[in-house]
Amino acid sequence: MIDRIVPAASSVASPIEVGAADLVRGAAAAASPAAEGADFGAMLGALTSNALSVVKDAELISVAGVRGQASVQQVVEAVMSAEQTLQGAITIRDKVVSAYLELSRMSI
Amino acid sequence: MFDPLQVTLKIGASGLEAQSKRLRVVSENLANAQSTGRAPGADPYTRKTISFESEVDDAMGANLVKVAGIDRHRSPYRVEHNPGHPAADANGYVKLPNVDVLVEVADMREANRSFEANLQVIKQAREMISMTIDLLRSG
């Protein structure tokens, strides 16, 4: 009886383990390009360039809205998305900068 | 993978668009409630109806709403005896549009309420995103 339960349990566990292994591998693959140029400026640059493109899109749609080529909903949606991306980026930047300051304040 | 909250915003936006198109159709019906034909015995404006359908967005795996089509309503025209009217037929009857103003106003209110409901969904999702970002700020 126990013999039957044990293989069943292992077969249940194995997909999860495989999934976890995939996740770890995926994370390693995602981390490796960042690790090569793991510098503070590059990280902030990547962060802001993404935010910048969202904000630029919002500007384009806003101008189209003023011209009457985009609906009010589209304009509001784009501006809202830009606002939120910017807020997120600013918050992360603040967090990173404060961590940086914390490091520099460390007594040696 | 897509952020469910961002997907919610997109779905809400599709609802807003659908309801605004519905209001557009209602406004056409109301504006043309008295529009007759020009020639004697000609058909007047026909009431337009709008129908919605679900549309699966493959990228996000979400069911958006879209307008399935704007059709003509198949109910008989109202008839009024007005021999002096340019569109009156040989017996003096004028065909008037099959628009019931009361029904249109009710439809307008419903479009308004649905629009509001979708706005609330967007507001809620936005608030949840902001709250989550604030978590990073205060900590």
Short mmCIF file of C-alpha atoms in Angstrom, two decimals:
data_model
loop_
_atom_site.label_atom_id
_atom_site.label_comp_id
_atom_site.label_asym_id
_atom_site.label_seq_id
_atom_site.Cartn_x
_atom_site.Cartn_y
_atom_site.Cartn_z
CA MET A 1 0.00 0.00 0.00
CA ILE A 2 2.74 2.37 0.97
CA ASP A 3 4.66 1.33 -2.13
CA ARG A 4 1.80 2.61 -4.23
CA ILE A 5 1.47 5.88 -2.44
CA VAL A 6 5.11 6.80 -2.60
CA PRO A 7 5.44 6.67 -6.41
CA ALA A 8 2.20 8.58 -6.70
CA ALA A 9 3.50 11.26 -4.38
CA SER A 10 6.77 11.50 -6.26
CA SER A 11 4.95 11.80 -9.56
CA VAL A 12 2.91 14.66 -8.13
CA ALA A 13 6.00 16.39 -6.85
CA SER A 14 8.02 16.03 -10.03
CA PRO A 15 6.14 18.51 -12.24
CA ILE A 16 6.48 21.12 -9.53
CA GLU A 17 10.19 20.45 -9.26
CA VAL A 18 10.53 20.67 -13.04
CA GLY A 19 8.60 23.94 -12.97
CA ALA A 20 10.80 25.30 -10.22
CA ALA A 21 13.93 24.26 -12.10
CA ASP A 22 12.61 26.02 -15.22
CA LEU A 23 11.93 29.12 -13.20
CA VAL A 24 15.44 29.15 -11.74
CA ARG A 25 16.93 28.59 -15.18
CA GLY A 26 14.75 31.35 -16.62
CA ALA A 27 15.76 33.73 -13.87
CA ALA A 28 19.44 32.93 -14.44
CA ALA A 29 19.03 33.49 -18.17
CA ALA A 30 17.27 36.80 -17.53
CA ALA A 31 19.87 37.87 -14.99
CA SER A 32 22.95 37.04 -17.06
CA PRO A 33 22.79 39.93 -19.56
CA ALA A 34 22.19 42.34 -16.69
CA ALA A 35 25.07 40.84 -14.76
CA GLU A 36 27.50 41.67 -17.57
CA GLY A 37 26.81 45.37 -17.42
CA ALA A 38 25.56 45.47 -13.88
CA ASP A 39 26.09 49.11 -13.31
CA PHE A 40 23.87 51.52 -11.55
CA GLY A 41 23.58 53.97 -14.42
CA ALA A 42 22.71 51.29 -16.99
CA MET A 43 19.98 49.96 -14.73
CA LEU A 44 18.49 53.42 -14.23
CA GLY A 45 18.82 54.04 -17.97
CA ALA A 46 16.84 50.91 -18.86
CA LEU A 47 14.23 51.90 -16.32
CA THR A 48 13.81 55.43 -17.64
CA SER A 49 13.92 54.54 -21.34
CA ASN A 50 10.88 52.30 -20.92
CA ALA A 51 9.05 54.99 -18.97
CA LEU A 52 10.07 57.53 -21.57
CA SER A 53 8.55 55.56 -24.45
CA VAL A 54 5.25 55.24 -22.57
CA VAL A 55 5.23 58.98 -21.87
CA LYS A 56 6.03 59.73 -25.52
CA ASP A 57 3.12 57.54 -26.64
CA ALA A 58 0.86 59.45 -24.26
CA GLU A 59 2.03 62.74 -25.73
CA LEU A 60 1.37 61.56 -29.28
CA ILE A 61 -2.12 60.39 -28.40
CA SER A 62 -2.80 63.62 -26.49
CA VAL A 63 -1.89 65.67 -29.55
CA ALA A 64 -4.09 63.42 -31.71
CA GLY A 65 -6.87 63.95 -29.16
CA VAL A 66 -6.57 67.73 -29.37
CA ARG A 67 -6.75 67.44 -33.16
CA GLY A 68 -9.87 65.32 -32.79
CA GLN A 69 -8.27 62.15 -34.16
CA ALA A 70 -8.34 60.17 -30.91
CA SER A 71 -11.25 59.62 -28.55
CA VAL A 72 -11.31 61.08 -25.05
CA GLN A 73 -11.09 57.55 -23.62
CA GLN A 74 -7.94 56.80 -25.60
CA VAL A 75 -6.29 60.02 -24.43
CA VAL A 76 -7.23 59.43 -20.80
CA GLU A 77 -6.07 55.81 -20.99
CA ALA A 78 -2.69 56.75 -22.46
CA VAL A 79 -2.11 59.62 -20.04
CA MET A 80 -3.13 57.46 -17.08
CA SER A 81 -0.77 54.70 -18.16
CA ALA A 82 2.05 57.22 -18.60
CA GLU A 83 1.37 58.72 -15.19
CA GLN A 84 1.44 55.35 -13.51
CA THR A 85 4.58 54.20 -15.30
CA LEU A 86 6.28 57.44 -14.33
CA GLN A 87 5.18 57.11 -10.72
CA GLY A 88 6.47 53.54 -10.60
CA ALA A 89 9.78 54.52 -12.17
CA ILE A 90 10.21 57.50 -9.83
CA THR A 91 9.44 55.39 -6.79
CA ILE A 92 11.93 52.74 -7.81
CA ARG A 93 14.53 55.43 -8.51
CA ASP A 94 13.94 56.99 -5.08
CA LYS A 95 14.32 53.60 -3.51
CA VAL A 96 17.55 52.86 -5.35
CA VAL A 97 18.98 56.32 -4.66
CA SER A 98 18.18 56.01 -0.96
CA ALA A 99 19.91 52.62 -0.91
CA TYR A 100 22.91 54.22 -2.60
CA LEU A 101 22.99 57.04 -0.04
CA GLU A 102 22.68 54.51 2.74
CA LEU A 103 25.78 52.79 1.40
CA SER A 104 27.74 56.02 1.19
CA ARG A 105 26.79 56.95 4.73
CA MET A 106 28.14 53.65 6.03
CA SER A 107 30.89 54.20 8.60
CA ILE A 108 34.10 52.52 7.58
CA MET B 1 2.45 37.24 -18.87
CA PHE B 2 0.29 40.31 -18.57
CA ASP B 3 -0.44 42.20 -15.41
CA PRO B 4 -4.10 41.41 -14.62
CA LEU B 5 -4.65 44.99 -13.49
CA GLN B 6 -3.35 46.36 -16.78
CA VAL B 7 -5.59 43.87 -18.62
CA THR B 8 -8.51 45.11 -16.50
CA LEU B 9 -7.79 48.65 -17.65
CA LYS B 10 -7.85 47.51 -21.28
CA ILE B 11 -11.13 45.61 -20.83
CA GLY B 12 -12.68 48.62 -19.12
CA ALA B 13 -11.53 50.83 -21.99
CA SER B 14 -13.19 48.48 -24.51
CA GLY B 15 -16.41 48.76 -22.47
CA LEU B 16 -16.21 52.55 -22.53
CA GLU B 17 -15.77 52.53 -26.29
CA ALA B 18 -18.70 50.15 -26.82
CA GLN B 19 -21.00 52.25 -24.66
CA SER B 20 -20.01 55.47 -26.34
CA LYS B 21 -20.85 53.92 -29.72
CA ARG B 22 -24.19 52.91 -28.28
CA LEU B 23 -24.85 56.47 -27.19
CA ARG B 24 -23.93 57.61 -30.68
CA VAL B 25 -26.60 55.34 -32.17
CA VAL B 26 -29.17 56.56 -29.62
CA SER B 27 -28.37 60.16 -30.50
CA GLU B 28 -28.89 59.42 -34.19
CA ASN B 29 -32.25 57.82 -33.45
CA LEU B 30 -33.37 60.71 -31.26
CA ALA B 31 -32.20 63.38 -33.68
CA ASN B 32 -34.01 61.67 -36.56
CA ALA B 33 -37.20 60.87 -34.65
CA GLN B 34 -39.16 63.14 -37.03
CA SER B 35 -37.15 62.67 -40.23
CA THR B 36 -39.45 61.76 -43.10
CA GLY B 37 -38.67 60.85 -46.68
CA ARG B 38 -38.64 63.48 -49.41
CA ALA B 39 -40.67 61.99 -52.23
CA PRO B 40 -44.37 61.13 -51.77
CA GLY B 41 -44.72 57.76 -50.05
CA ALA B 42 -40.95 57.46 -49.47
CA ASP B 43 -39.62 55.58 -46.44
CA PRO B 44 -38.56 57.75 -43.49
CA TYR B 45 -35.50 57.29 -41.28
CA THR B 46 -35.31 53.75 -39.89
CA ARG B 47 -34.38 53.23 -36.27
CA LYS B 48 -30.85 51.84 -35.81
CA THR B 49 -30.01 49.17 -33.27
CA ILE B 50 -26.62 48.24 -31.91
CA SER B 51 -25.50 44.81 -30.74
CA PHE B 52 -22.37 43.79 -28.85
CA GLU B 53 -20.25 40.69 -28.90
CA SER B 54 -17.33 39.30 -26.98
CA GLU B 55 -13.95 39.46 -28.64
CA VAL B 56 -11.01 37.42 -27.37
CA ASP B 57 -7.76 39.31 -27.32
CA ASP B 58 -5.19 36.61 -28.14
CA ALA B 59 -2.22 38.47 -26.71
CA MET B 60 -3.80 39.09 -23.32
CA GLY B 61 -6.23 36.17 -23.26
CA ALA B 62 -8.99 38.54 -22.22
CA ASN B 63 -12.57 38.89 -23.41
CA LEU B 64 -13.00 42.42 -24.66
CA VAL B 65 -16.34 43.77 -25.82
CA LYS B 66 -16.85 45.04 -29.31
CA VAL B 67 -19.72 46.25 -31.42
CA ALA B 68 -21.08 43.30 -33.43
CA GLY B 69 -22.98 45.51 -35.79
CA ILE B 70 -25.35 48.40 -36.26
CA ASP B 71 -28.55 47.18 -37.92
CA ARG B 72 -31.90 48.58 -38.86
CA HIS B 73 -34.82 47.92 -36.58
CA ARG B 74 -37.56 45.90 -38.32
CA SER B 75 -40.74 47.37 -36.91
CA PRO B 76 -43.45 49.13 -38.94
CA TYR B 77 -43.28 52.88 -39.44
CA ARG B 78 -45.71 55.18 -37.71
CA VAL B 79 -48.27 56.65 -40.08
CA GLU B 80 -49.82 60.10 -39.76
CA HIS B 81 -52.53 61.76 -41.83
CA ASN B 82 -51.03 64.99 -43.13
CA PRO B 83 -52.02 65.61 -46.78
CA GLY B 84 -50.01 68.84 -47.05
CA HIS B 85 -46.71 67.15 -46.25
CA PRO B 86 -44.26 66.72 -49.15
CA ALA B 87 -43.84 63.04 -48.28
CA ALA B 88 -47.58 62.32 -48.09
CA ASP B 89 -48.80 59.49 -50.34
CA ALA B 90 -51.92 59.55 -52.56
CA ASN B 91 -54.20 59.06 -49.54
CA GLY B 92 -52.53 61.83 -47.55
CA TYR B 93 -50.61 59.57 -45.17
CA VAL B 94 -47.00 60.32 -44.15
CA LYS B 95 -44.66 57.61 -42.92
CA LEU B 96 -42.80 58.64 -39.77
CA PRO B 97 -39.71 56.88 -38.33
CA ASN B 98 -40.23 53.80 -36.14
CA VAL B 99 -38.36 55.57 -33.32
CA ASP B 100 -39.93 55.48 -29.88
CA VAL B 101 -38.44 58.39 -27.96
CA LEU B 102 -39.21 56.75 -24.63
CA VAL B 103 -37.30 53.59 -25.59
CA GLU B 104 -34.38 55.67 -26.82
CA VAL B 105 -34.21 57.65 -23.58
CA ALA B 106 -34.28 54.40 -21.58
CA ASP B 107 -31.50 53.05 -23.78
CA MET B 108 -29.55 56.24 -23.22
CA ARG B 109 -29.81 55.86 -19.46
CA GLU B 110 -28.64 52.27 -19.72
CA ALA B 111 -25.64 53.28 -21.84
CA ASN B 112 -24.88 55.92 -19.22
CA ARG B 113 -25.02 53.41 -16.38
CA SER B 114 -22.88 50.85 -18.20
CA PHE B 115 -20.34 53.54 -19.01
CA GLU B 116 -20.27 54.48 -15.32
CA ALA B 117 -19.79 50.84 -14.32
CA ASN B 118 -16.82 50.48 -16.67
CA LEU B 119 -15.37 53.74 -15.36
CA GLN B 120 -15.64 52.39 -11.83
CA VAL B 121 -13.74 49.25 -12.86
CA ILE B 122 -10.96 51.39 -14.34
CA LYS B 123 -10.91 53.62 -11.28
CA GLN B 124 -10.65 50.60 -9.00
CA ALA B 125 -7.83 48.96 -10.99
CA ARG B 126 -5.97 52.26 -11.08
CA GLU B 127 -6.34 52.67 -7.34
CA MET B 128 -5.04 49.17 -6.74
CA ILE B 129 -1.98 49.82 -8.92
CA SER B 130 -1.31 53.11 -7.11
CA MET B 131 -1.72 51.46 -3.73
CA THR B 132 0.81 48.81 -4.67
CA ILE B 133 3.32 51.41 -5.84
CA ASP B 134 2.77 53.34 -2.60
CA LEU B 135 3.83 50.22 -0.72
CA LEU B 136 7.32 50.78 -2.12
CA ARG B 137 7.27 54.43 -1.15
CA SER B 138 6.30 54.26 2.49
CA GLY B 139 8.41 51.22 3.43
#
